[in-house]
Short mmCIF file of C-alpha atoms in Angstrom, two decimals:
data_model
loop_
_atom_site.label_atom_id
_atom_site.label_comp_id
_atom_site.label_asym_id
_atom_site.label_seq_id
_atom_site.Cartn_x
_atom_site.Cartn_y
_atom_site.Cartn_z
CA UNK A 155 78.31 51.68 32.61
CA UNK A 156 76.29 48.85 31.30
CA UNK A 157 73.65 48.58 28.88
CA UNK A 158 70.17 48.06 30.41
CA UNK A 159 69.38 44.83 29.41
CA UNK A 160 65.62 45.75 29.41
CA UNK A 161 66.08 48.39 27.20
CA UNK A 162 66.34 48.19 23.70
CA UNK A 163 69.51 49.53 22.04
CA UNK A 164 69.68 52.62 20.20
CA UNK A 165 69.69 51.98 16.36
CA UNK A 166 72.26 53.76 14.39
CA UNK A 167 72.36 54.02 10.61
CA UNK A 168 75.43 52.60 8.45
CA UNK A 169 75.69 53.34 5.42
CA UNK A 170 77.62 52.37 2.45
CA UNK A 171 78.25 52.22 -1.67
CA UNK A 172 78.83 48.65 -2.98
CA UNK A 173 80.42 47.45 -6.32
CA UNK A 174 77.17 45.47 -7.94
CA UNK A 175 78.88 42.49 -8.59
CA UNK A 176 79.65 42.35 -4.73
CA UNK A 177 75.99 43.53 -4.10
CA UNK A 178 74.95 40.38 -6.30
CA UNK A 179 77.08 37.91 -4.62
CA UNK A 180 75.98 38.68 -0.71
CA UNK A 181 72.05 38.59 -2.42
CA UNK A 182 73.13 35.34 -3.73
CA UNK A 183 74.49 34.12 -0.39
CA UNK A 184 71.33 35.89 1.63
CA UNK A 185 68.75 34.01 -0.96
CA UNK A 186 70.55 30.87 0.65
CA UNK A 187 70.08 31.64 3.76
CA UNK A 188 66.84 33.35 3.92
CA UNK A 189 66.51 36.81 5.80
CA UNK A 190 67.39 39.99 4.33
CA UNK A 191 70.86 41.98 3.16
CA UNK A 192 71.11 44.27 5.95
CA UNK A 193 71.24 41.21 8.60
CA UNK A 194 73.40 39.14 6.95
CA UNK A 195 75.97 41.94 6.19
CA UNK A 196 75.59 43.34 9.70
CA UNK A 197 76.32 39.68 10.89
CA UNK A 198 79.22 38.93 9.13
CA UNK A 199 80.60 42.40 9.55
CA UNK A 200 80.26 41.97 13.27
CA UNK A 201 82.05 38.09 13.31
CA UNK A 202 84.75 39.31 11.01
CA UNK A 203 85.40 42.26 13.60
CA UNK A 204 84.98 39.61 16.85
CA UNK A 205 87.98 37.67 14.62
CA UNK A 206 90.02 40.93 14.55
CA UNK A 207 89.77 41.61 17.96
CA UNK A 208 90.21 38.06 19.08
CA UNK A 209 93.41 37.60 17.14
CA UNK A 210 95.20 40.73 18.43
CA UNK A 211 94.26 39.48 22.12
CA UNK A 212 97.03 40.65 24.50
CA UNK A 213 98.01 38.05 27.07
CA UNK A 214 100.30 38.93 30.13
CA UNK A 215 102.17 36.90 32.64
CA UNK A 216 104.29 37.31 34.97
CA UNK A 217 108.09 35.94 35.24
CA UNK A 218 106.98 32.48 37.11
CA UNK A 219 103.90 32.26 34.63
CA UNK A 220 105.83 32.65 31.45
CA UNK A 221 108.08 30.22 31.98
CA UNK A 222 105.92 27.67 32.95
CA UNK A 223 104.40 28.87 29.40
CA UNK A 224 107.57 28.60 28.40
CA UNK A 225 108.34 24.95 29.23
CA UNK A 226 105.02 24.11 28.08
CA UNK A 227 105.93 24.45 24.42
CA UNK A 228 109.00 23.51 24.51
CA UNK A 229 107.98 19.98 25.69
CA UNK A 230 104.46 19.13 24.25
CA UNK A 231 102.53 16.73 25.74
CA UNK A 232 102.73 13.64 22.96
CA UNK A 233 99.81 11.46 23.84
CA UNK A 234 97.15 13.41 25.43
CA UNK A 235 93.36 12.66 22.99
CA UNK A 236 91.68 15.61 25.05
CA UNK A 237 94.22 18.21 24.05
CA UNK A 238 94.82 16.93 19.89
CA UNK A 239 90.64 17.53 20.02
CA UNK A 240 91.28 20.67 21.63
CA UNK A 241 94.12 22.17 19.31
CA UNK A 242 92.10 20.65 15.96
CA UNK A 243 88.73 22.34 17.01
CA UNK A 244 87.92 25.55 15.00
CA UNK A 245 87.73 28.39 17.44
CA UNK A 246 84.07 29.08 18.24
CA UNK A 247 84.04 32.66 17.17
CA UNK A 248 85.14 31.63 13.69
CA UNK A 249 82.68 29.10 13.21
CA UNK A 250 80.11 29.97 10.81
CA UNK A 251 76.33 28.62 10.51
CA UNK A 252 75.71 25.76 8.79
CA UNK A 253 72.75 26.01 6.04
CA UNK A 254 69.76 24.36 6.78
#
């Protein structure tokens, strides 16, 4: 079932105990940034876990589709700009906001 996108979701409380000197260094990095603690930790909490998730994604192919995978790496295309862009971009769900 889907969330109704009309209808606001349900808050739920998190909470946690934080070493001060960590405490100091995210108020640090929020000053920055401007907002408040509980957004910024809720953010980065919630990119770190897309990472997570992201890196551990499961891919499956069949025989035919494998070994065209297969073939793939084993003989890299050498010249092709497009695809050197491609492989050097950072993956949008790691990229981070720049400070304004």
């Amino acid at each position: 079932m889907k969330p109704d996108i009309q209808t606001p979701a349900k808050m739920q409380p998190l909470n946690m105990r934080v070493e001060s000197r960590k405490r100091a260094l995210i108020d640090r990095a929020v000053a920055e940034l401007g907002g408040d603690r509980t957004s910024f930790v809720i953010d980065a909490a919630c990119k770190r876990a897309e990472e997570v998730l992201l890196d551990r994604r499961v891919y499956m192919l069949d025989d035919e589709a494998f070994d065209f995978f297969e073939r793939a790496i084993e003989q890299p295309v050498q010249e092709n700009a497009c695809l050197q862009n491609l492989l050097n971009r950072e993956p949008t769900w790691r990229s981070r906001p720049q400070k304004s």
